[in-house]
Coordinates of C-alpha atoms in Angstrom, one line a residue:
Chain A
X172 CA -53.9 -71.1 -18.9
X173 CA -54.3 -69.1 -22.4
X174 CA -53.4 -66.4 -21.7
X175 CA -51.9 -63.4 -23.7
X176 CA -49.2 -61.7 -24.7
X177 CA -49.2 -58.4 -25.9
X178 CA -46.4 -56.8 -27.1
X179 CA -45.5 -52.9 -28.8
X180 CA -41.6 -52.3 -29.0
X181 CA -40.6 -49.6 -30.7
X182 CA -36.9 -50.4 -30.5
X183 CA -34.0 -48.4 -32.4
X184 CA -33.7 -51.6 -34.8
X185 CA -37.5 -53.4 -34.1
X186 CA -40.8 -52.0 -35.1
X187 CA -43.3 -55.0 -33.5
X188 CA -47.3 -55.0 -33.1
X189 CA -48.0 -58.6 -31.7
X190 CA -50.2 -60.6 -29.7
X191 CA -49.5 -64.6 -29.1
X192 CA -52.3 -66.7 -27.6
X193 CA -49.9 -68.6 -24.8
X194 CA -51.4 -71.9 -24.6
X195 CA -49.9 -74.5 -21.8
X196 CA -51.2 -77.4 -24.3
X197 CA -49.3 -75.4 -27.0
X198 CA -46.9 -74.4 -25.2
X199 CA -43.9 -73.3 -28.1
X200 CA -43.7 -70.5 -29.7
X201 CA -40.7 -70.5 -32.8
X202 CA -39.3 -67.1 -33.3
X203 CA -37.4 -67.6 -36.3
X204 CA -35.9 -65.0 -39.2
X205 CA -32.1 -64.2 -40.3
X206 CA -28.9 -62.9 -38.2
X207 CA -30.0 -59.0 -37.7
X208 CA -34.4 -60.4 -38.0
X209 CA -34.3 -58.7 -34.2
X210 CA -34.8 -61.9 -32.9
X211 CA -32.5 -61.9 -29.9
X212 CA -33.4 -57.9 -29.5
X213 CA -37.7 -59.0 -29.3
X214 CA -36.5 -61.5 -26.0
X215 CA -34.6 -58.8 -24.5
X216 CA -37.6 -56.7 -24.9
X217 CA -39.8 -58.7 -23.3
X218 CA -37.5 -59.9 -20.9
X219 CA -36.8 -56.2 -20.0
X220 CA -33.2 -56.3 -20.9
X221 CA -33.2 -54.1 -23.0
X222 CA -35.6 -51.2 -23.3
X223 CA -38.0 -51.4 -25.7
X224 CA -38.8 -47.2 -26.5
X225 CA -40.5 -44.9 -26.2
X226 CA -44.3 -45.8 -26.7
X227 CA -43.6 -49.5 -25.7
X228 CA -45.9 -51.9 -23.8
X229 CA -45.5 -55.3 -22.7
X230 CA -47.6 -57.2 -20.9
X231 CA -49.1 -61.5 -19.8
X232 CA -52.5 -61.3 -19.6
X233 CA -53.3 -58.4 -17.2
X234 CA -50.5 -57.5 -15.8
X235 CA -49.2 -55.3 -17.5
X236 CA -44.7 -55.4 -17.5
X237 CA -44.2 -51.6 -19.1
X238 CA -46.4 -49.4 -19.2
X239 CA -46.6 -45.9 -20.6
X240 CA -45.8 -44.9 -17.2
X241 CA -44.2 -47.8 -15.3
X242 CA -42.3 -50.9 -16.1
X243 CA -42.1 -54.1 -13.9
X244 CA -38.4 -54.6 -13.0
X245 CA -36.9 -57.1 -14.6
X246 CA -36.7 -59.7 -11.2
X247 CA -40.8 -59.9 -10.1
X248 CA -41.4 -60.3 -13.6
X249 CA -41.3 -64.4 -13.1
X250 CA -39.8 -65.5 -15.9
X251 CA -37.1 -67.7 -17.1
X252 CA -34.5 -67.1 -19.7
X253 CA -32.2 -69.7 -21.3
X254 CA -28.5 -68.2 -23.1
X255 CA -26.5 -69.2 -25.8
X256 CA -24.6 -70.1 -23.1
X257 CA -26.5 -71.4 -20.4
X258 CA -24.5 -68.7 -18.7
X259 CA -24.3 -70.6 -15.2
X260 CA -22.7 -69.2 -11.8
X261 CA -19.3 -70.8 -12.4
X262 CA -18.5 -70.3 -8.6
X263 CA -21.9 -72.2 -7.3
X264 CA -21.9 -75.8 -7.7
X265 CA -25.0 -77.7 -9.8
X266 CA -27.2 -77.7 -6.6
X267 CA -26.4 -73.3 -5.6
X268 CA -27.0 -72.5 -9.5
X269 CA -30.6 -74.3 -9.7
X270 CA -31.7 -72.7 -6.1
X271 CA -30.2 -69.2 -7.3
X272 CA -33.7 -68.2 -8.3
X273 CA -35.8 -69.7 -4.9
X274 CA -33.7 -68.2 -2.2
X275 CA -36.7 -67.9 -0.1
X276 CA -37.9 -71.2 0.5
X277 CA -37.5 -72.7 3.5
X278 CA -34.8 -75.6 3.3
X279 CA -36.3 -79.0 2.7
X280 CA -38.7 -77.5 0.3
X281 CA -36.0 -76.1 -2.0
X282 CA -33.6 -79.4 -1.5
X283 CA -37.2 -80.6 -3.2
X284 CA -37.8 -78.0 -5.6
X285 CA -33.8 -78.6 -6.6
X286 CA -34.1 -82.0 -7.5
X287 CA -37.5 -82.1 -9.2
X288 CA -36.4 -79.4 -11.4
X289 CA -32.7 -81.4 -12.3
X290 CA -34.7 -84.7 -13.4
X291 CA -37.4 -82.2 -15.1
X292 CA -34.4 -81.0 -17.6
X293 CA -32.7 -84.8 -17.6
X294 CA -30.1 -83.8 -15.1
X295 CA -30.7 -85.7 -11.5
X296 CA -27.8 -86.8 -11.6
X297 CA -25.1 -84.3 -12.3
X298 CA -26.2 -82.8 -8.2
X299 CA -22.9 -82.7 -6.9
X300 CA -20.6 -81.6 -9.7
X301 CA -18.5 -78.6 -10.2
X302 CA -20.4 -76.8 -12.3
X303 CA -17.2 -75.7 -14.7
X304 CA -16.6 -79.7 -15.0
X305 CA -19.8 -79.8 -17.1
X306 CA -19.9 -80.3 -21.1
X307 CA -22.0 -77.6 -23.1
X308 CA -25.0 -80.3 -23.0
X309 CA -25.2 -80.8 -19.7
X310 CA -24.2 -77.0 -18.7
X311 CA -27.5 -76.4 -20.5
X312 CA -29.6 -79.4 -19.2
X313 CA -28.3 -77.4 -15.4
X314 CA -29.0 -74.0 -17.4
X315 CA -32.9 -75.1 -18.5
X316 CA -33.4 -76.5 -14.8
X317 CA -32.8 -72.9 -13.0
X318 CA -34.5 -71.4 -14.8
X319 CA -38.1 -73.7 -13.9
X320 CA -36.6 -74.3 -11.1
X321 CA -39.4 -70.6 -10.4
X322 CA -42.0 -71.9 -12.6
X323 CA -42.0 -69.8 -14.8
X324 CA -44.5 -67.9 -15.4
X325 CA -43.1 -67.5 -19.7
X326 CA -39.5 -68.5 -20.5
X327 CA -37.9 -67.4 -23.0
X328 CA -35.3 -69.6 -24.9
X329 CA -32.3 -67.3 -26.9
X330 CA -30.4 -70.0 -29.8
X331 CA -30.3 -72.3 -27.4
X332 CA -28.6 -75.1 -28.6
X333 CA -27.0 -73.1 -31.3
X334 CA -23.4 -73.8 -29.2
X335 CA -24.1 -77.7 -28.8
X336 CA -23.3 -80.5 -31.3
X337 CA -25.2 -82.3 -33.9
X338 CA -26.5 -85.2 -31.8
X339 CA -26.6 -83.5 -28.2
X340 CA -28.5 -81.6 -29.6
X341 CA -31.6 -83.1 -31.9
X342 CA -31.6 -85.5 -28.1
X343 CA -32.1 -82.2 -26.3
X344 CA -34.4 -80.4 -28.6
X345 CA -36.3 -83.6 -28.4
X346 CA -36.6 -83.9 -24.8
X347 CA -37.6 -80.0 -24.3
X348 CA -40.5 -80.5 -25.8
X349 CA -41.7 -82.8 -23.8
X350 CA -40.4 -80.5 -20.4
X351 CA -42.2 -77.5 -21.9
X352 CA -45.3 -79.6 -21.9
X353 CA -45.2 -81.8 -19.3
X354 CA -44.7 -78.1 -16.9
X355 CA -47.1 -76.1 -18.8
X356 CA -44.9 -74.0 -19.4
X357 CA -45.7 -71.1 -22.5
X358 CA -42.3 -70.4 -24.2
X359 CA -40.8 -68.0 -26.6
X360 CA -37.6 -70.0 -29.0
X361 CA -35.5 -67.9 -30.6
X362 CA -33.9 -70.1 -33.8
X363 CA -33.1 -69.5 -37.3
X364 CA -32.3 -72.8 -37.8
X365 CA -35.4 -74.2 -39.8
X366 CA -35.0 -78.1 -38.5
X367 CA -35.5 -76.7 -35.7
X368 CA -39.0 -74.7 -35.2
X369 CA -40.3 -77.9 -37.0
X370 CA -39.2 -80.4 -34.4
X371 CA -40.3 -78.1 -31.5
X372 CA -42.7 -75.4 -32.3
X373 CA -46.6 -75.4 -32.2
X374 CA -46.7 -71.9 -34.2
X375 CA -43.7 -69.9 -36.3
X376 CA -43.0 -66.3 -35.9
X377 CA -41.1 -64.9 -39.0
X378 CA -39.2 -61.7 -38.2
X379 CA -37.1 -60.1 -40.9
X380 CA -36.2 -56.3 -41.1
X381 CA -37.6 -55.7 -37.5
X382 CA -41.0 -56.7 -37.7
X383 CA -43.0 -59.9 -37.8
X384 CA -43.8 -61.0 -41.2
X385 CA -45.8 -63.9 -40.3
X386 CA -47.7 -65.9 -37.4
X387 CA -48.9 -69.3 -38.1
X388 CA -48.6 -72.7 -37.6
X389 CA -45.5 -74.4 -38.5
X390 CA -46.2 -75.4 -41.6
X391 CA -48.2 -71.9 -43.1
X392 CA -45.3 -70.0 -42.4
X393 CA -42.3 -72.1 -43.8
X394 CA -44.9 -73.2 -46.8
X395 CA -47.3 -70.5 -47.7
X396 CA -45.7 -67.1 -46.4
X397 CA -48.1 -64.5 -47.0
X398 CA -45.7 -62.1 -48.6
X399 CA -43.0 -62.5 -49.9
X400 CA -40.4 -60.1 -47.6
X401 CA -42.3 -63.5 -45.1
X402 CA -40.8 -66.1 -48.1
X403 CA -37.6 -64.1 -47.2
X404 CA -37.6 -64.1 -43.9
X405 CA -38.0 -68.1 -43.5
X406 CA -35.0 -68.6 -46.8
X407 CA -37.2 -69.7 -49.4
X408 CA -34.0 -69.6 -51.8
X409 CA -36.3 -69.2 -55.3
X410 CA -39.0 -65.9 -55.2
X411 CA -40.0 -65.8 -59.1
X412 CA -41.2 -62.1 -59.9
X413 CA -43.5 -62.0 -62.8
X414 CA -47.1 -62.3 -64.6
X415 CA -50.1 -64.0 -64.7
X416 CA -50.1 -64.5 -68.2
X417 CA -53.4 -66.9 -68.3
X418 CA -55.9 -68.6 -66.4
X419 CA -56.5 -72.3 -66.7
X420 CA -58.8 -74.4 -64.5
X421 CA -57.8 -74.4 -61.3
X422 CA -54.4 -73.3 -62.7
X423 CA -52.6 -70.1 -63.3
X424 CA -50.2 -69.3 -65.5
X425 CA -46.7 -67.2 -64.3
X426 CA -44.7 -65.2 -67.1
X427 CA -40.6 -63.9 -66.0
X428 CA -38.5 -63.5 -67.9
X429 CA -38.0 -66.5 -70.0
X430 CA -39.4 -69.1 -67.8
X431 CA -43.2 -70.2 -67.4
X432 CA -44.8 -71.8 -63.9
X433 CA -47.9 -73.2 -63.8
X434 CA -48.8 -72.9 -60.2
X435 CA -52.5 -73.7 -58.7
X436 CA -54.2 -70.3 -57.9
X437 CA -56.1 -70.9 -54.4
X438 CA -56.1 -66.5 -53.8
X439 CA -58.5 -66.5 -57.1
X440 CA -55.4 -64.5 -58.8
X441 CA -56.8 -62.9 -62.4
X442 CA -54.5 -62.0 -66.1
X443 CA -52.5 -59.2 -66.0
X444 CA -51.6 -58.7 -62.4
X445 CA -48.6 -59.0 -60.6
X446 CA -47.3 -62.3 -58.8
X447 CA -44.1 -64.3 -56.9
X448 CA -44.4 -68.0 -56.9
X449 CA -42.2 -69.5 -53.8
X450 CA -40.2 -72.5 -54.3
X451 CA -38.0 -74.0 -51.9
X452 CA -34.5 -75.0 -53.9
X453 CA -34.7 -78.7 -51.6
X454 CA -38.4 -79.2 -53.9
X455 CA -37.1 -78.4 -57.9
X456 CA -35.7 -81.7 -58.9
X457 CA -32.9 -82.3 -61.2
X458 CA -32.0 -84.9 -63.3
X459 CA -29.4 -86.1 -65.6
X460 CA -31.5 -86.6 -67.8
X461 CA -33.0 -85.1 -71.3
X462 CA -37.0 -85.6 -70.2
X463 CA -39.5 -88.1 -72.3
X464 CA -41.7 -84.7 -72.7
X465 CA -40.2 -81.9 -72.7
X466 CA -43.4 -80.3 -73.0
X467 CA -45.5 -81.5 -69.9
X468 CA -45.9 -78.8 -67.3
X469 CA -43.0 -77.4 -65.3
X470 CA -40.7 -78.9 -67.1
X471 CA -37.6 -78.1 -69.1
X472 CA -33.4 -77.7 -69.6
X473 CA -31.4 -75.8 -68.4
X474 CA -27.3 -75.2 -68.0
X475 CA -25.3 -75.7 -64.9
X476 CA -23.9 -72.3 -63.7
X477 CA -22.0 -72.4 -60.8
X478 CA -21.9 -76.4 -57.4
X479 CA -21.8 -74.7 -53.7
X480 CA -20.9 -78.4 -51.9
X481 CA -22.7 -78.5 -48.6
X482 CA -22.1 -81.0 -46.8
X483 CA -23.7 -83.9 -48.5
X484 CA -26.1 -81.4 -50.1
X485 CA -24.9 -79.5 -53.0
X486 CA -26.3 -76.2 -53.9
X487 CA -26.7 -76.0 -57.6
X488 CA -27.5 -72.9 -59.5
X489 CA -28.8 -72.4 -62.9
X490 CA -28.3 -70.7 -65.9
X491 CA -31.7 -69.7 -66.1
X492 CA -33.5 -66.1 -66.6
X493 CA -34.2 -65.7 -63.0
X494 CA -31.5 -67.4 -61.5
X495 CA -33.1 -70.7 -60.6
X496 CA -31.6 -72.6 -57.3
X497 CA -32.0 -75.8 -56.7
X498 CA -30.6 -78.9 -54.1
X499 CA -28.9 -82.3 -55.5
X500 CA -27.3 -85.3 -53.7
X501 CA -23.5 -84.2 -54.1
X502 CA -23.1 -88.6 -53.8
X503 CA -25.0 -89.6 -56.8
X504 CA -25.1 -86.3 -58.6
X505 CA -21.3 -85.8 -59.0
X506 CA -20.5 -87.4 -62.8
X507 CA -24.5 -85.3 -63.4
X508 CA -24.5 -81.5 -62.5
X509 CA -20.6 -79.6 -63.2
X510 CA -20.9 -76.6 -64.7
X511 CA -22.6 -76.1 -67.6
X512 CA -24.2 -79.3 -67.8
X513 CA -27.7 -79.5 -69.1
X514 CA -29.9 -81.0 -67.2
X515 CA -33.8 -81.6 -67.1
X516 CA -35.8 -79.5 -63.8
X517 CA -39.1 -80.2 -62.7
X518 CA -40.6 -77.1 -60.1
X519 CA -44.1 -79.7 -59.3
X520 CA -47.0 -77.9 -59.8
X521 CA -47.7 -78.8 -55.5
X522 CA -45.0 -77.0 -54.3
X523 CA -44.9 -73.5 -55.4
X524 CA -47.3 -70.6 -53.8
X525 CA -47.8 -67.8 -55.3
X526 CA -48.0 -65.0 -53.5
X527 CA -49.6 -61.8 -55.0
X528 CA -47.5 -58.4 -55.3
X529 CA -48.0 -55.0 -56.6
X530 CA -45.4 -54.9 -59.3
X531 CA -43.4 -51.5 -58.8
X532 CA -40.1 -50.6 -60.5
X533 CA -39.5 -49.4 -57.0
X534 CA -39.8 -52.2 -55.2
X535 CA -38.5 -54.7 -57.0
X536 CA -35.1 -52.7 -56.4
X537 CA -35.3 -52.5 -53.3
X538 CA -36.4 -56.2 -52.7
X539 CA -32.7 -57.2 -55.2
Chain B
X167 CA 13.2 -48.5 16.4
X168 CA 9.6 -46.4 17.2
X169 CA 7.2 -49.5 18.1
X170 CA 5.0 -46.9 19.0
X171 CA 4.7 -46.2 15.4
X172 CA 4.8 -48.5 13.7
X173 CA 1.8 -50.5 15.7
X174 CA 0.1 -46.5 15.0
X175 CA 0.4 -47.1 10.9
X176 CA -0.6 -50.9 11.3
X177 CA -3.6 -50.2 12.7
X178 CA -4.6 -47.4 10.3
X179 CA -3.6 -49.3 7.8
X180 CA -5.8 -51.6 9.0
X181 CA -8.7 -49.4 10.0
X182 CA -8.8 -47.9 6.2
X183 CA -8.1 -50.8 4.3
X184 CA -11.6 -52.0 6.5
X185 CA -13.8 -49.2 5.9
X186 CA -12.6 -48.7 2.5
X187 CA -13.2 -51.9 1.1
X188 CA -16.8 -51.3 2.5
X189 CA -16.9 -48.1 0.5
X190 CA -15.3 -48.7 -2.4
X191 CA -17.7 -51.7 -3.5
X192 CA -21.3 -50.0 -3.9
X193 CA -18.9 -46.9 -4.8
X194 CA -17.3 -49.1 -7.7
X195 CA -20.3 -50.9 -9.0
X196 CA -21.7 -47.7 -10.3
X197 CA -18.2 -47.1 -11.5
X198 CA -18.5 -50.7 -13.2
X199 CA -22.1 -50.8 -14.1
X200 CA -24.1 -47.3 -14.8
X201 CA -22.8 -45.0 -17.5
X202 CA -24.3 -41.3 -16.8
X203 CA -24.1 -38.5 -16.8
X204 CA -22.1 -38.7 -13.5
X205 CA -20.4 -41.2 -14.2
X206 CA -17.4 -39.3 -15.6
X207 CA -17.5 -36.7 -12.5
X208 CA -16.5 -39.3 -10.0
X209 CA -14.6 -41.3 -11.4
X210 CA -12.3 -38.2 -11.9
X211 CA -12.9 -37.3 -8.4
X212 CA -12.0 -40.6 -7.4
X213 CA -8.7 -41.0 -9.0
X214 CA -8.1 -37.1 -8.4
X215 CA -5.4 -38.1 -5.0
X216 CA -3.1 -40.0 -7.4
X217 CA -2.5 -37.0 -9.7
X218 CA -2.5 -34.3 -6.3
X219 CA 0.9 -33.6 -4.3
X220 CA -0.2 -35.1 -1.2
X221 CA 0.2 -31.5 -0.1
X222 CA -2.0 -30.0 -2.3
X223 CA -5.0 -32.6 -0.5
X224 CA -3.9 -32.2 2.1
X225 CA -4.8 -28.8 2.6
X226 CA -7.8 -28.6 2.0
X227 CA -8.8 -31.7 4.4
X228 CA -7.5 -29.7 6.9
X229 CA -9.5 -26.5 6.2
X230 CA -12.3 -29.2 5.5
X231 CA -11.5 -31.1 8.9
X232 CA -10.6 -27.7 11.2
X233 CA -12.6 -26.2 14.2
X234 CA -13.3 -23.0 11.5
X235 CA -15.2 -25.6 8.9
X236 CA -18.2 -26.8 10.1
X237 CA -17.8 -30.7 9.5
X238 CA -15.0 -29.6 12.6
X239 CA -17.4 -27.3 14.3
X240 CA -20.1 -30.6 14.8
X241 CA -16.8 -33.7 16.0
X242 CA -16.4 -31.2 17.9
X243 CA -20.4 -30.9 19.5
X244 CA -20.2 -34.4 19.3
X245 CA -16.8 -36.0 20.9
X246 CA -15.9 -32.9 22.4
X247 CA -11.5 -33.0 20.6
X248 CA -10.7 -31.4 17.3
X249 CA -10.8 -33.8 14.5
X250 CA -7.0 -32.3 12.3
X251 CA -4.5 -33.4 14.4
X252 CA -5.8 -36.6 15.9
X253 CA -6.4 -40.3 14.6
X254 CA -9.1 -39.7 13.8
X255 CA -9.4 -36.8 11.4
X256 CA -6.1 -39.3 10.0
X257 CA -8.1 -42.0 9.4
X258 CA -10.1 -40.2 7.3
X259 CA -7.4 -38.3 5.5
X260 CA -6.1 -41.7 4.7
X261 CA -10.0 -43.3 3.8
X262 CA -9.7 -40.6 0.7
X263 CA -6.0 -40.5 0.3
X264 CA -6.9 -43.9 -1.1
X265 CA -9.5 -43.9 -2.4
X266 CA -8.0 -44.7 -5.9
X267 CA -6.4 -47.5 -5.2
X268 CA -9.5 -49.2 -3.8
X269 CA -11.7 -48.0 -6.4
X270 CA -10.0 -49.0 -9.9
X271 CA -8.8 -52.4 -9.2
X272 CA -12.5 -52.7 -8.0
X273 CA -14.0 -51.6 -11.7
X274 CA -11.8 -53.2 -13.3
X275 CA -12.5 -56.5 -11.9
X276 CA -16.7 -55.7 -11.9
X277 CA -16.0 -54.6 -15.7
X278 CA -14.3 -58.6 -16.3
X279 CA -17.8 -60.2 -14.6
X280 CA -19.6 -61.6 -17.9
X281 CA -22.8 -58.9 -18.3
X282 CA -24.3 -62.0 -18.8
X283 CA -24.3 -63.6 -15.3
X284 CA -25.5 -60.3 -13.9
X285 CA -28.7 -60.6 -16.4
X286 CA -29.0 -64.4 -15.5
X287 CA -29.2 -63.1 -11.8
X288 CA -31.6 -60.8 -12.8
X289 CA -33.3 -62.8 -14.4
X290 CA -33.7 -65.6 -11.1
X291 CA -35.4 -62.8 -9.0
X292 CA -32.0 -61.4 -7.8
X293 CA -31.9 -57.3 -6.8
X294 CA -29.3 -55.2 -7.8
X295 CA -27.3 -55.7 -4.2
X296 CA -27.7 -59.3 -4.2
X297 CA -26.3 -59.2 -7.9
X298 CA -23.5 -57.9 -6.6
X299 CA -22.9 -60.2 -2.9
X300 CA -23.6 -63.0 -4.7
X301 CA -22.0 -62.4 -8.4
X302 CA -19.8 -60.2 -8.6
X303 CA -17.6 -60.2 -5.5
X304 CA -17.5 -63.9 -5.6
X305 CA -15.9 -63.7 -8.7
X306 CA -13.5 -59.8 -8.4
X307 CA -11.9 -62.3 -5.5
X308 CA -8.6 -60.9 -6.9
X309 CA -9.3 -57.5 -7.4
X310 CA -11.1 -57.2 -4.7
X311 CA -7.2 -58.9 -2.5
X312 CA -5.4 -56.2 -5.2
X313 CA -7.5 -53.3 -3.7
X314 CA -7.2 -54.6 -0.1
X315 CA -3.1 -54.7 -0.7
X316 CA -2.9 -51.8 -2.4
X317 CA -4.8 -49.6 0.0
X318 CA -3.2 -50.6 2.9
X319 CA 0.8 -50.7 1.5
X320 CA -0.5 -47.2 0.0
X321 CA -1.2 -46.7 3.6
X322 CA 2.0 -47.4 5.8
X323 CA 3.5 -45.6 3.2
X324 CA 1.4 -41.8 3.6
X325 CA 3.8 -39.1 4.5
X326 CA 2.4 -36.1 3.2
X327 CA -1.2 -36.1 3.9
X328 CA 0.0 -37.4 7.3
X329 CA 2.1 -34.7 8.4
X330 CA -0.7 -31.5 7.4
X331 CA -3.1 -33.1 8.4
X332 CA -2.1 -35.3 11.1
X333 CA 1.5 -33.4 12.2
X334 CA 4.4 -35.1 14.3
X335 CA 2.3 -36.1 17.4
X336 CA 3.4 -39.8 18.9
X337 CA 1.1 -42.5 19.9
X338 CA -1.9 -40.6 18.3
X339 CA -0.4 -39.1 14.8
X340 CA 2.8 -40.3 14.2
X341 CA 3.5 -43.2 11.5
X342 CA 6.5 -44.9 10.5
X343 CA 6.9 -42.7 7.3
X344 CA 7.2 -39.6 9.8
X345 CA 9.4 -41.3 12.7
X346 CA 12.0 -42.2 10.1
X347 CA 12.2 -38.6 9.3
X348 CA 12.7 -37.4 11.8
X349 CA 15.4 -39.9 13.4
X350 CA 17.2 -38.4 9.9
X351 CA 16.7 -34.8 11.1
X352 CA 17.7 -35.4 13.8
X353 CA 20.9 -37.4 12.8
X354 CA 19.8 -40.3 14.1
X355 CA 20.7 -42.9 11.0
X356 CA 20.6 -45.9 12.6
X357 CA 17.4 -45.6 13.7
X358 CA 16.2 -45.1 10.8
X359 CA 17.8 -47.6 8.7
X360 CA 16.4 -49.7 11.4
X361 CA 12.4 -48.3 10.1
X362 CA 12.8 -48.1 7.0
X363 CA 14.7 -51.6 6.1
X364 CA 11.9 -52.7 8.5
X365 CA 9.4 -50.9 5.9
X366 CA 11.2 -52.2 3.0
X367 CA 11.1 -55.6 3.7
X368 CA 7.7 -56.6 5.4
X369 CA 6.4 -54.4 2.2
X370 CA 7.9 -57.2 0.0
X371 CA 7.1 -59.8 2.0
X372 CA 2.9 -58.5 1.8
X373 CA 3.6 -57.9 -2.1
X374 CA 5.0 -60.7 -3.0
X375 CA 2.4 -63.1 -0.9
X376 CA -0.9 -60.9 -2.5
X377 CA 0.4 -61.8 -6.4
X378 CA 2.2 -65.3 -5.4
X379 CA -2.1 -66.2 -4.3
X380 CA -3.2 -64.0 -7.0
X381 CA -1.8 -65.4 -9.6
X382 CA -3.1 -68.8 -10.0
X383 CA -5.7 -69.6 -12.7
X384 CA -4.2 -66.8 -14.8
X385 CA -2.9 -67.3 -18.3
X386 CA -0.5 -68.6 -19.2
X387 CA 1.5 -67.7 -22.8
X388 CA 2.1 -70.8 -24.2
X389 CA 5.1 -72.1 -25.0
X390 CA 6.6 -74.6 -27.6

């Protein structure tokens, strides 16, 4: 079953036109973006829990869920929805919760289906438990079993792991992928966690400012954003805007403020054009020692402006123009990385992704 | 002690409560879960018996049920007996008079049900009525008990409306409250005292039981 999901949404906070292939072999589409980007709204509009606005359209294959004139009621759409906080019915047992969506099935068949769904969600042992006694992870497993029991055509997952502790989250993530592959259920997974998208998604849709920025493979969307907005949507820390000053062979030189960065040029950009160089903070390496050859490309020294502790990683802002953000391991770099210290910076050429931009004052101010 | 009046009051209160539980659930669900222009108007109409003097309410009900009104005539044609000054007329008046006492606790309870559970039920294929029945009602037990008890107690204690609509026919429309009033008018203070005490004790026991049962699972202020 390789149907397309067609979505046109004209919601107050979301303006979207997209077609997603729903493939049973590559079932998971990640919906990624910062909070407030409209991720949950997108899911709710597809489910029919929110009205997608006048002139909107939602269709799965040939089945039109939301058309010009009429809309298929939520209960007839045959979708599964996993909420952030499981939303199990507290007054019903685990078994009754899972059976809730299949009341018309003959009893023996229903019991069998409940057992299978729970086993698929690795929650077979919870069958006789009271719903209120479940832990967060267990509850989310039961909620997944409940969603899968009615064999949905499409599963919508709204940050299903965000309320769980890290070990449980990692375990459930791995299992979710197996379960969806095994049952062949296509799914839309809303997340703002990059590692979750990497671990689960077959393709990613990046959302920001109420619009789709990019759709592609995980690698493409995260490492090769197509526009600066797409880069911001996936949280690229360094988006350095400048002008191309030189072209030498395969590479180009981008000058931005006092920085000169050498990058590859797959798009064939020309001297004089505006460009933005996107570099993830984790790809910039900082060392305390002075560089051996200061003249090597993309190597320079800079002063540490600010350090923000983030667990084992420290986020370090350098006093360059424009400001560069990098990460350093907290334990090893404690002595060397102090505000005011001079460090040697290397921006590896293979991690620089260059985007052509239209350079105007207005855009610049808007994006700041 | 006027046992016929006691029996009549309990019969009236039980029937009123049963009818209102059936009527108030869909009405309260509609008020709790929809936001239309009409919601506020209907809500105001439902709350009217709280502010109107019972005599005003009773007057309108009497006019509406009387033999000159279409409803009154239709009832006479159907059953051969008039609605005004009859037990059935009294029952209709009681249902209207106690409507806010049934609807308002239910609305409060329904609004308190986690919205996500309603969405989960809908996504899982259940209709509006099925969701109300399977999710909302079981999770609103406290509110429904409160609604039932308030309706029952309020009907037992009603006086003005009964006097206006029912009059004072023994065994047909003479409730406890009317009976006590009659006793006092006849300077029979002993009977009035016994009946009053009986009504007082009954009310304390019923309300005490309800609040006792309802207090389970309530949040308690943290103590040092």
